[in-house]
Amino acid sequence: MKLAGKKIGVLLEADYFENEIFYYKFRFPEEGAELHFLTRLWGQDKLTFLGHEYRAPMDVWETFENMSDEELRTYDAIIVPSGMVSDRLRYTEDVEKIPPATEFLKRVFAEPGILKGIICHGLWLTAPATELVRGRKLVCHNNLIGDAKAYGAIYTNEDVVVDGDLITGRSGGHAHLFAKKIIETLSAANPN
């Protein structure tokens, strides 16, 4: 139970990569973590998202919208998963404003006590706020290497990269390595 007393949030939207999300759903609690899936609920009590590969349904009833700073600080890690999740979360009704999910991510990055995890295409969520990754070492999906460099990040050709409070993973297929590094980092930060 390396993560007993730890709280992890995973952002979710439609077209999620089932193998990755279901791995987190079981792996983090297996180590004792309290796991929360967070999304924009658009005024609903819950939303059901379908996965990308198998169209597996997953209900989400928690939101990052209007989360207080006090509640945000109860999280030990926030993860932006692979696939189309971050692209869908980048939607904004007002094109003059940063998407609410990116605003939330900016708040997460402002908290040094929260571990930030971004894997694969999750990097897209930083596109409206490139200062979050500028000058930081990271890895992303091979298709986003140009994006990472354009954001001013330091692309590092490894499956998992740690840069302080930021852990990045190459692709959803590397979720097990990514999760392992998150577990190691969280358990080392505050041993129970």
mmCIF file with all atom_site columns, C-alpha atoms in Angstrom:
data_model
loop_
_atom_site.group_PDB
_atom_site.id
_atom_site.type_symbol
_atom_site.label_atom_id
_atom_site.label_alt_id
_atom_site.label_comp_id
_atom_site.label_asym_id
_atom_site.label_entity_id
_atom_site.label_seq_id
_atom_site.pdbx_PDB_ins_code
_atom_site.Cartn_x
_atom_site.Cartn_y
_atom_site.Cartn_z
_atom_site.occupancy
_atom_site.B_iso_or_equiv
_atom_site.pdbx_formal_charge
_atom_site.auth_seq_id
_atom_site.auth_comp_id
_atom_site.auth_asym_id
_atom_site.auth_atom_id
_atom_site.pdbx_PDB_model_num
ATOM 1   C CA . MET A 1 1   ? 0.000   0.000  0.000   1.00 0.00 ? 1   MET A CA 1
ATOM 2   C CA . LYS A 1 2   ? 2.609   2.523  -1.146  1.00 0.00 ? 2   LYS A CA 1
ATOM 3   C CA . LEU A 1 3   ? -0.034  5.188  -1.814  1.00 0.00 ? 3   LEU A CA 1
ATOM 4   C CA . ALA A 1 4   ? -2.116  4.919  1.362   1.00 0.00 ? 4   ALA A CA 1
ATOM 5   C CA . GLY A 1 5   ? -3.479  8.383  2.134   1.00 0.00 ? 5   GLY A CA 1
ATOM 6   C CA . LYS A 1 6   ? -2.708  9.710  -1.360  1.00 0.00 ? 6   LYS A CA 1
ATOM 7   C CA . LYS A 1 7   ? -5.323  11.248 -3.662  1.00 0.00 ? 7   LYS A CA 1
ATOM 8   C CA . ILE A 1 8   ? -5.002  11.131 -7.455  1.00 0.00 ? 8   ILE A CA 1
ATOM 9   C CA . GLY A 1 9   ? -7.169  12.860 -10.045 1.00 0.00 ? 9   GLY A CA 1
ATOM 10  C CA . VAL A 1 10  ? -7.354  11.708 -13.659 1.00 0.00 ? 10  VAL A CA 1
ATOM 11  C CA . LEU A 1 11  ? -8.987  13.957 -16.262 1.00 0.00 ? 11  LEU A CA 1
ATOM 12  C CA . LEU A 1 12  ? -11.456 12.163 -18.514 1.00 0.00 ? 12  LEU A CA 1
ATOM 13  C CA . GLU A 1 13  ? -13.531 12.764 -21.635 1.00 0.00 ? 13  GLU A CA 1
ATOM 14  C CA . ALA A 1 14  ? -14.862 10.759 -24.566 1.00 0.00 ? 14  ALA A CA 1
ATOM 15  C CA . ASP A 1 15  ? -12.586 8.649  -26.773 1.00 0.00 ? 15  ASP A CA 1
ATOM 16  C CA . TYR A 1 16  ? -10.380 7.698  -23.841 1.00 0.00 ? 16  TYR A CA 1
ATOM 17  C CA . PHE A 1 17  ? -7.910  4.836  -24.291 1.00 0.00 ? 17  PHE A CA 1
ATOM 18  C CA . GLU A 1 18  ? -9.541  2.030  -22.292 1.00 0.00 ? 18  GLU A CA 1
ATOM 19  C CA . ASN A 1 19  ? -6.385  0.013  -21.604 1.00 0.00 ? 19  ASN A CA 1
ATOM 20  C CA . GLU A 1 20  ? -4.732  3.031  -20.002 1.00 0.00 ? 20  GLU A CA 1
ATOM 21  C CA . ILE A 1 21  ? -7.700  4.286  -17.994 1.00 0.00 ? 21  ILE A CA 1
ATOM 22  C CA . PHE A 1 22  ? -8.715  0.846  -16.738 1.00 0.00 ? 22  PHE A CA 1
ATOM 23  C CA . TYR A 1 23  ? -5.101  0.223  -15.716 1.00 0.00 ? 23  TYR A CA 1
ATOM 24  C CA . TYR A 1 24  ? -5.165  3.375  -13.569 1.00 0.00 ? 24  TYR A CA 1
ATOM 25  C CA . LYS A 1 25  ? -8.633  2.487  -12.257 1.00 0.00 ? 25  LYS A CA 1
ATOM 26  C CA . PHE A 1 26  ? -7.235  -0.649 -10.643 1.00 0.00 ? 26  PHE A CA 1
ATOM 27  C CA . ARG A 1 27  ? -3.500  0.008  -10.220 1.00 0.00 ? 27  ARG A CA 1
ATOM 28  C CA . PHE A 1 28  ? -3.598  3.196  -8.156  1.00 0.00 ? 28  PHE A CA 1
ATOM 29  C CA . PRO A 1 29  ? -6.234  1.922  -5.685  1.00 0.00 ? 29  PRO A CA 1
ATOM 30  C CA . GLU A 1 30  ? -4.311  -1.347 -5.472  1.00 0.00 ? 30  GLU A CA 1
ATOM 31  C CA . GLU A 1 31  ? -1.541  0.722  -3.862  1.00 0.00 ? 31  GLU A CA 1
ATOM 32  C CA . GLY A 1 32  ? -4.061  2.407  -1.537  1.00 0.00 ? 32  GLY A CA 1
ATOM 33  C CA . ALA A 1 33  ? -4.654  5.658  -3.446  1.00 0.00 ? 33  ALA A CA 1
ATOM 34  C CA . GLU A 1 34  ? -8.000  7.416  -3.484  1.00 0.00 ? 34  GLU A CA 1
ATOM 35  C CA . LEU A 1 35  ? -8.747  7.816  -7.210  1.00 0.00 ? 35  LEU A CA 1
ATOM 36  C CA . HIS A 1 36  ? -11.028 10.436 -8.765  1.00 0.00 ? 36  HIS A CA 1
ATOM 37  C CA . PHE A 1 37  ? -11.973 10.871 -12.417 1.00 0.00 ? 37  PHE A CA 1
ATOM 38  C CA . LEU A 1 38  ? -12.606 14.542 -13.206 1.00 0.00 ? 38  LEU A CA 1
ATOM 39  C CA . THR A 1 39  ? -14.255 16.238 -16.173 1.00 0.00 ? 39  THR A CA 1
ATOM 40  C CA . ARG A 1 40  ? -16.522 19.094 -17.215 1.00 0.00 ? 40  ARG A CA 1
ATOM 41  C CA . LEU A 1 41  ? -20.044 18.022 -16.334 1.00 0.00 ? 41  LEU A CA 1
ATOM 42  C CA . TRP A 1 42  ? -21.813 20.837 -18.225 1.00 0.00 ? 42  TRP A CA 1
ATOM 43  C CA . GLY A 1 43  ? -24.411 21.134 -15.446 1.00 0.00 ? 43  GLY A CA 1
ATOM 44  C CA . GLN A 1 44  ? -25.179 17.393 -15.416 1.00 0.00 ? 44  GLN A CA 1
ATOM 45  C CA . ASP A 1 45  ? -25.019 15.092 -12.384 1.00 0.00 ? 45  ASP A CA 1
ATOM 46  C CA . LYS A 1 46  ? -22.889 12.660 -14.373 1.00 0.00 ? 46  LYS A CA 1
ATOM 47  C CA . LEU A 1 47  ? -21.733 11.957 -17.896 1.00 0.00 ? 47  LEU A CA 1
ATOM 48  C CA . THR A 1 48  ? -21.036 8.643  -19.578 1.00 0.00 ? 48  THR A CA 1
ATOM 49  C CA . PHE A 1 49  ? -18.018 8.624  -21.859 1.00 0.00 ? 49  PHE A CA 1
ATOM 50  C CA . LEU A 1 50  ? -17.276 5.930  -24.426 1.00 0.00 ? 50  LEU A CA 1
ATOM 51  C CA . GLY A 1 51  ? -13.772 4.649  -24.929 1.00 0.00 ? 51  GLY A CA 1
ATOM 52  C CA . HIS A 1 52  ? -11.941 4.832  -28.233 1.00 0.00 ? 52  HIS A CA 1
ATOM 53  C CA . GLU A 1 53  ? -11.029 1.217  -28.962 1.00 0.00 ? 53  GLU A CA 1
ATOM 54  C CA . TYR A 1 54  ? -13.935 -0.789 -27.583 1.00 0.00 ? 54  TYR A CA 1
ATOM 55  C CA . ARG A 1 55  ? -16.539 1.935  -26.933 1.00 0.00 ? 55  ARG A CA 1
ATOM 56  C CA . ALA A 1 56  ? -16.559 0.869  -23.269 1.00 0.00 ? 56  ALA A CA 1
ATOM 57  C CA . PRO A 1 57  ? -18.786 3.200  -21.217 1.00 0.00 ? 57  PRO A CA 1
ATOM 58  C CA . MET A 1 58  ? -17.433 4.953  -18.148 1.00 0.00 ? 58  MET A CA 1
ATOM 59  C CA . ASP A 1 59  ? -19.464 7.174  -15.839 1.00 0.00 ? 59  ASP A CA 1
ATOM 60  C CA . VAL A 1 60  ? -17.894 10.309 -14.382 1.00 0.00 ? 60  VAL A CA 1
ATOM 61  C CA . TRP A 1 61  ? -19.685 12.349 -11.723 1.00 0.00 ? 61  TRP A CA 1
ATOM 62  C CA . GLU A 1 62  ? -16.895 14.592 -10.433 1.00 0.00 ? 62  GLU A CA 1
ATOM 63  C CA . THR A 1 63  ? -15.786 17.852 -11.980 1.00 0.00 ? 63  THR A CA 1
ATOM 64  C CA . PHE A 1 64  ? -12.809 20.169 -11.851 1.00 0.00 ? 64  PHE A CA 1
ATOM 65  C CA . GLU A 1 65  ? -15.124 23.104 -12.589 1.00 0.00 ? 65  GLU A CA 1
ATOM 66  C CA . ASN A 1 66  ? -15.265 25.582 -9.722  1.00 0.00 ? 66  ASN A CA 1
ATOM 67  C CA . MET A 1 67  ? -12.927 23.426 -7.604  1.00 0.00 ? 67  MET A CA 1
ATOM 68  C CA . SER A 1 68  ? -11.673 25.542 -4.731  1.00 0.00 ? 68  SER A CA 1
ATOM 69  C CA . ASP A 1 69  ? -7.947  25.992 -4.151  1.00 0.00 ? 69  ASP A CA 1
ATOM 70  C CA . GLU A 1 70  ? -8.408  24.224 -0.818  1.00 0.00 ? 70  GLU A CA 1
ATOM 71  C CA . GLU A 1 71  ? -9.928  21.158 -2.496  1.00 0.00 ? 71  GLU A CA 1
ATOM 72  C CA . LEU A 1 72  ? -7.316  21.211 -5.271  1.00 0.00 ? 72  LEU A CA 1
ATOM 73  C CA . ARG A 1 73  ? -4.561  21.063 -2.658  1.00 0.00 ? 73  ARG A CA 1
ATOM 74  C CA . THR A 1 74  ? -6.019  17.802 -1.298  1.00 0.00 ? 74  THR A CA 1
ATOM 75  C CA . TYR A 1 75  ? -4.745  16.085 -4.474  1.00 0.00 ? 75  TYR A CA 1
ATOM 76  C CA . ASP A 1 76  ? -1.271  14.573 -4.553  1.00 0.00 ? 76  ASP A CA 1
ATOM 77  C CA . ALA A 1 77  ? -1.296  14.093 -8.342  1.00 0.00 ? 77  ALA A CA 1
ATOM 78  C CA . ILE A 1 78  ? -3.325  15.175 -11.366 1.00 0.00 ? 78  ILE A CA 1
ATOM 79  C CA . ILE A 1 79  ? -2.967  13.150 -14.564 1.00 0.00 ? 79  ILE A CA 1
ATOM 80  C CA . VAL A 1 80  ? -3.780  14.158 -18.128 1.00 0.00 ? 80  VAL A CA 1
ATOM 81  C CA . PRO A 1 81  ? -4.205  10.848 -19.995 1.00 0.00 ? 81  PRO A CA 1
ATOM 82  C CA . SER A 1 82  ? -3.451  9.828  -23.564 1.00 0.00 ? 82  SER A CA 1
ATOM 83  C CA . GLY A 1 83  ? -5.635  9.754  -26.646 1.00 0.00 ? 83  GLY A CA 1
ATOM 84  C CA . MET A 1 84  ? -8.326  12.256 -27.520 1.00 0.00 ? 84  MET A CA 1
ATOM 85  C CA . VAL A 1 85  ? -9.192  13.206 -23.919 1.00 0.00 ? 85  VAL A CA 1
ATOM 86  C CA . SER A 1 86  ? -7.139  16.390 -23.908 1.00 0.00 ? 86  SER A CA 1
ATOM 87  C CA . ASP A 1 87  ? -8.321  17.420 -27.366 1.00 0.00 ? 87  ASP A CA 1
ATOM 88  C CA . ARG A 1 88  ? -11.937 17.170 -26.248 1.00 0.00 ? 88  ARG A CA 1
ATOM 89  C CA . LEU A 1 89  ? -11.135 18.996 -23.008 1.00 0.00 ? 89  LEU A CA 1
ATOM 90  C CA . ARG A 1 90  ? -9.550  21.852 -25.006 1.00 0.00 ? 90  ARG A CA 1
ATOM 91  C CA . TYR A 1 91  ? -12.988 22.955 -26.180 1.00 0.00 ? 91  TYR A CA 1
ATOM 92  C CA . THR A 1 92  ? -13.975 26.464 -25.117 1.00 0.00 ? 92  THR A CA 1
ATOM 93  C CA . GLU A 1 93  ? -17.263 28.226 -25.764 1.00 0.00 ? 93  GLU A CA 1
ATOM 94  C CA . ASP A 1 94  ? -15.507 31.609 -25.917 1.00 0.00 ? 94  ASP A CA 1
ATOM 95  C CA . VAL A 1 95  ? -12.590 31.480 -28.344 1.00 0.00 ? 95  VAL A CA 1
ATOM 96  C CA . GLU A 1 96  ? -11.150 34.591 -26.674 1.00 0.00 ? 96  GLU A CA 1
ATOM 97  C CA . LYS A 1 97  ? -10.649 32.626 -23.452 1.00 0.00 ? 97  LYS A CA 1
ATOM 98  C CA . ILE A 1 98  ? -8.399  29.733 -22.476 1.00 0.00 ? 98  ILE A CA 1
ATOM 99  C CA . PRO A 1 99  ? -10.376 26.466 -22.204 1.00 0.00 ? 99  PRO A CA 1
ATOM 100 C CA . PRO A 1 100 ? -11.607 25.727 -18.662 1.00 0.00 ? 100 PRO A CA 1
ATOM 101 C CA . ALA A 1 101 ? -9.600  22.476 -18.547 1.00 0.00 ? 101 ALA A CA 1
ATOM 102 C CA . THR A 1 102 ? -6.401  24.361 -19.406 1.00 0.00 ? 102 THR A CA 1
ATOM 103 C CA . GLU A 1 103 ? -7.238  26.987 -16.771 1.00 0.00 ? 103 GLU A CA 1
ATOM 104 C CA . PHE A 1 104 ? -7.584  24.128 -14.295 1.00 0.00 ? 104 PHE A CA 1
ATOM 105 C CA . LEU A 1 105 ? -4.228  22.710 -15.430 1.00 0.00 ? 105 LEU A CA 1
ATOM 106 C CA . LYS A 1 106 ? -2.628  26.131 -14.911 1.00 0.00 ? 106 LYS A CA 1
ATOM 107 C CA . ARG A 1 107 ? -3.898  26.062 -11.312 1.00 0.00 ? 107 ARG A CA 1
ATOM 108 C CA . VAL A 1 108 ? -2.449  22.551 -10.887 1.00 0.00 ? 108 VAL A CA 1
ATOM 109 C CA . PHE A 1 109 ? 0.951   23.683 -12.211 1.00 0.00 ? 109 PHE A CA 1
ATOM 110 C CA . ALA A 1 110 ? 0.886   26.603 -9.757  1.00 0.00 ? 110 ALA A CA 1
ATOM 111 C CA . GLU A 1 111 ? 0.845   24.098 -6.868  1.00 0.00 ? 111 GLU A CA 1
ATOM 112 C CA . PRO A 1 112 ? 4.347   22.647 -6.346  1.00 0.00 ? 112 PRO A CA 1
ATOM 113 C CA . GLY A 1 113 ? 2.952   20.038 -3.938  1.00 0.00 ? 113 GLY A CA 1
ATOM 114 C CA . ILE A 1 114 ? 0.892   18.410 -6.686  1.00 0.00 ? 114 ILE A CA 1
ATOM 115 C CA . LEU A 1 115 ? 2.597   15.940 -9.008  1.00 0.00 ? 115 LEU A CA 1
ATOM 116 C CA . LYS A 1 116 ? 1.656   16.606 -12.647 1.00 0.00 ? 116 LYS A CA 1
ATOM 117 C CA . GLY A 1 117 ? 1.388   13.639 -14.986 1.00 0.00 ? 117 GLY A CA 1
ATOM 118 C CA . ILE A 1 118 ? 0.956   14.078 -18.742 1.00 0.00 ? 118 ILE A CA 1
ATOM 119 C CA . ILE A 1 119 ? 1.141   11.157 -21.138 1.00 0.00 ? 119 ILE A CA 1
ATOM 120 C CA . CYS A 1 120 ? 1.045   10.920 -24.932 1.00 0.00 ? 120 CYS A CA 1
ATOM 121 C CA . HIS A 1 121 ? -1.414  13.360 -26.549 1.00 0.00 ? 121 HIS A CA 1
ATOM 122 C CA . GLY A 1 122 ? -2.220  14.764 -23.107 1.00 0.00 ? 122 GLY A CA 1
ATOM 123 C CA . LEU A 1 123 ? 0.345   17.407 -24.021 1.00 0.00 ? 123 LEU A CA 1
ATOM 124 C CA . TRP A 1 124 ? -2.318  19.021 -26.224 1.00 0.00 ? 124 TRP A CA 1
ATOM 125 C CA . LEU A 1 125 ? -4.000  20.418 -23.107 1.00 0.00 ? 125 LEU A CA 1
ATOM 126 C CA . THR A 1 126 ? -0.969  22.673 -22.568 1.00 0.00 ? 126 THR A CA 1
ATOM 127 C CA . ALA A 1 127 ? -1.198  24.199 -26.078 1.00 0.00 ? 127 ALA A CA 1
ATOM 128 C CA . PRO A 1 128 ? -3.209  27.257 -24.891 1.00 0.00 ? 128 PRO A CA 1
ATOM 129 C CA . ALA A 1 129 ? -0.705  27.780 -22.023 1.00 0.00 ? 129 ALA A CA 1
ATOM 130 C CA . THR A 1 130 ? 2.682   26.733 -23.381 1.00 0.00 ? 130 THR A CA 1
ATOM 131 C CA . GLU A 1 131 ? 4.442   28.445 -20.474 1.00 0.00 ? 131 GLU A CA 1
ATOM 132 C CA . LEU A 1 132 ? 3.513   25.368 -18.417 1.00 0.00 ? 132 LEU A CA 1
ATOM 133 C CA . VAL A 1 133 ? 6.039   23.202 -20.269 1.00 0.00 ? 133 VAL A CA 1
ATOM 134 C CA . ARG A 1 134 ? 8.428   25.776 -21.752 1.00 0.00 ? 134 ARG A CA 1
ATOM 135 C CA . GLY A 1 135 ? 11.998  24.903 -20.788 1.00 0.00 ? 135 GLY A CA 1
ATOM 136 C CA . ARG A 1 136 ? 10.969  21.612 -19.185 1.00 0.00 ? 136 ARG A CA 1
ATOM 137 C CA . LYS A 1 137 ? 12.182  18.151 -20.160 1.00 0.00 ? 137 LYS A CA 1
ATOM 138 C CA . LEU A 1 138 ? 9.386   15.885 -21.349 1.00 0.00 ? 138 LEU A CA 1
ATOM 139 C CA . VAL A 1 139 ? 8.376   13.084 -23.660 1.00 0.00 ? 139 VAL A CA 1
ATOM 140 C CA . CYS A 1 140 ? 5.165   12.804 -25.651 1.00 0.00 ? 140 CYS A CA 1
ATOM 141 C CA . HIS A 1 141 ? 3.704   10.772 -28.500 1.00 0.00 ? 141 HIS A CA 1
ATOM 142 C CA . ASN A 1 142 ? 6.001   10.695 -31.534 1.00 0.00 ? 142 ASN A CA 1
ATOM 143 C CA . ASN A 1 143 ? 3.362   12.655 -33.487 1.00 0.00 ? 143 ASN A CA 1
ATOM 144 C CA . LEU A 1 144 ? 3.644   15.552 -31.030 1.00 0.00 ? 144 LEU A CA 1
ATOM 145 C CA . ILE A 1 145 ? 7.423   16.003 -30.955 1.00 0.00 ? 145 ILE A CA 1
ATOM 146 C CA . GLY A 1 146 ? 7.091   19.083 -33.190 1.00 0.00 ? 146 GLY A CA 1
ATOM 147 C CA . ASP A 1 147 ? 4.361   20.444 -30.926 1.00 0.00 ? 147 ASP A CA 1
ATOM 148 C CA . ALA A 1 148 ? 6.533   19.947 -27.836 1.00 0.00 ? 148 ALA A CA 1
ATOM 149 C CA . LYS A 1 149 ? 9.421   21.803 -29.467 1.00 0.00 ? 149 LYS A CA 1
ATOM 150 C CA . ALA A 1 150 ? 7.089   24.580 -30.637 1.00 0.00 ? 150 ALA A CA 1
ATOM 151 C CA . TYR A 1 151 ? 5.850   24.942 -27.038 1.00 0.00 ? 151 TYR A CA 1
ATOM 152 C CA . GLY A 1 152 ? 9.469   25.502 -25.990 1.00 0.00 ? 152 GLY A CA 1
ATOM 153 C CA . ALA A 1 153 ? 9.746   22.175 -24.160 1.00 0.00 ? 153 ALA A CA 1
ATOM 154 C CA . ILE A 1 154 ? 12.899  20.074 -24.197 1.00 0.00 ? 154 ILE A CA 1
ATOM 155 C CA . TYR A 1 155 ? 11.905  16.851 -25.933 1.00 0.00 ? 155 TYR A CA 1
ATOM 156 C CA . THR A 1 156 ? 13.659  13.862 -24.346 1.00 0.00 ? 156 THR A CA 1
ATOM 157 C CA . ASN A 1 157 ? 13.642  10.534 -26.186 1.00 0.00 ? 157 ASN A CA 1
ATOM 158 C CA . GLU A 1 158 ? 12.763  8.221  -23.279 1.00 0.00 ? 158 GLU A CA 1
ATOM 159 C CA . ASP A 1 159 ? 9.574   6.310  -22.435 1.00 0.00 ? 159 ASP A CA 1
ATOM 160 C CA . VAL A 1 160 ? 9.079   8.200  -19.155 1.00 0.00 ? 160 VAL A CA 1
ATOM 161 C CA . VAL A 1 161 ? 10.686  11.519 -18.218 1.00 0.00 ? 161 VAL A CA 1
ATOM 162 C CA . VAL A 1 162 ? 10.771  13.179 -14.808 1.00 0.00 ? 162 VAL A CA 1
ATOM 163 C CA . ASP A 1 163 ? 11.405  16.918 -14.539 1.00 0.00 ? 163 ASP A CA 1
ATOM 164 C CA . GLY A 1 164 ? 10.771  17.936 -10.938 1.00 0.00 ? 164 GLY A CA 1
ATOM 165 C CA . ASP A 1 165 ? 7.029   17.780 -10.288 1.00 0.00 ? 165 ASP A CA 1
ATOM 166 C CA . LEU A 1 166 ? 6.262   16.884 -13.925 1.00 0.00 ? 166 LEU A CA 1
ATOM 167 C CA . ILE A 1 167 ? 6.215   13.268 -15.105 1.00 0.00 ? 167 ILE A CA 1
ATOM 168 C CA . THR A 1 168 ? 5.551   12.572 -18.777 1.00 0.00 ? 168 THR A CA 1
ATOM 169 C CA . GLY A 1 169 ? 5.046   9.375  -20.738 1.00 0.00 ? 169 GLY A CA 1
ATOM 170 C CA . ARG A 1 170 ? 5.487   8.578  -24.419 1.00 0.00 ? 170 ARG A CA 1
ATOM 171 C CA . SER A 1 171 ? 2.151   6.879  -25.239 1.00 0.00 ? 171 SER A CA 1
ATOM 172 C CA . GLY A 1 172 ? -0.849  5.159  -23.731 1.00 0.00 ? 172 GLY A CA 1
ATOM 173 C CA . GLY A 1 173 ? 0.977   1.908  -24.384 1.00 0.00 ? 173 GLY A CA 1
ATOM 174 C CA . HIS A 1 174 ? 3.532   3.057  -21.805 1.00 0.00 ? 174 HIS A CA 1
ATOM 175 C CA . ALA A 1 175 ? 0.879   3.710  -19.122 1.00 0.00 ? 175 ALA A CA 1
ATOM 176 C CA . HIS A 1 176 ? 2.279   0.939  -16.921 1.00 0.00 ? 176 HIS A CA 1
ATOM 177 C CA . LEU A 1 177 ? 5.740   2.548  -16.879 1.00 0.00 ? 177 LEU A CA 1
ATOM 178 C CA . PHE A 1 178 ? 4.221   6.008  -16.375 1.00 0.00 ? 178 PHE A CA 1
ATOM 179 C CA . ALA A 1 179 ? 2.037   4.789  -13.485 1.00 0.00 ? 179 ALA A CA 1
ATOM 180 C CA . LYS A 1 180 ? 4.998   2.980  -11.931 1.00 0.00 ? 180 LYS A CA 1
ATOM 181 C CA . LYS A 1 181 ? 7.023   6.210  -11.906 1.00 0.00 ? 181 LYS A CA 1
ATOM 182 C CA . ILE A 1 182 ? 4.078   8.140  -10.407 1.00 0.00 ? 182 ILE A CA 1
ATOM 183 C CA . ILE A 1 183 ? 3.716   5.496  -7.676  1.00 0.00 ? 183 ILE A CA 1
ATOM 184 C CA . GLU A 1 184 ? 7.461   5.570  -6.952  1.00 0.00 ? 184 GLU A CA 1
ATOM 185 C CA . THR A 1 185 ? 7.544   9.362  -6.834  1.00 0.00 ? 185 THR A CA 1
ATOM 186 C CA . LEU A 1 186 ? 4.477   9.762  -4.625  1.00 0.00 ? 186 LEU A CA 1
ATOM 187 C CA . SER A 1 187 ? 5.586   7.054  -2.208  1.00 0.00 ? 187 SER A CA 1
ATOM 188 C CA . ALA A 1 188 ? 9.089   8.537  -1.939  1.00 0.00 ? 188 ALA A CA 1
ATOM 189 C CA . ALA A 1 189 ? 7.802   12.099 -1.437  1.00 0.00 ? 189 ALA A CA 1
ATOM 190 C CA . ASN A 1 190 ? 5.947   11.326 1.788   1.00 0.00 ? 190 ASN A CA 1
ATOM 191 C CA . PRO A 1 191 ? 6.640   7.810  2.985   1.00 0.00 ? 191 PRO A CA 1
ATOM 192 C CA . ASN A 1 192 ? 3.904   6.392  5.193   1.00 0.00 ? 192 ASN A CA 1
#
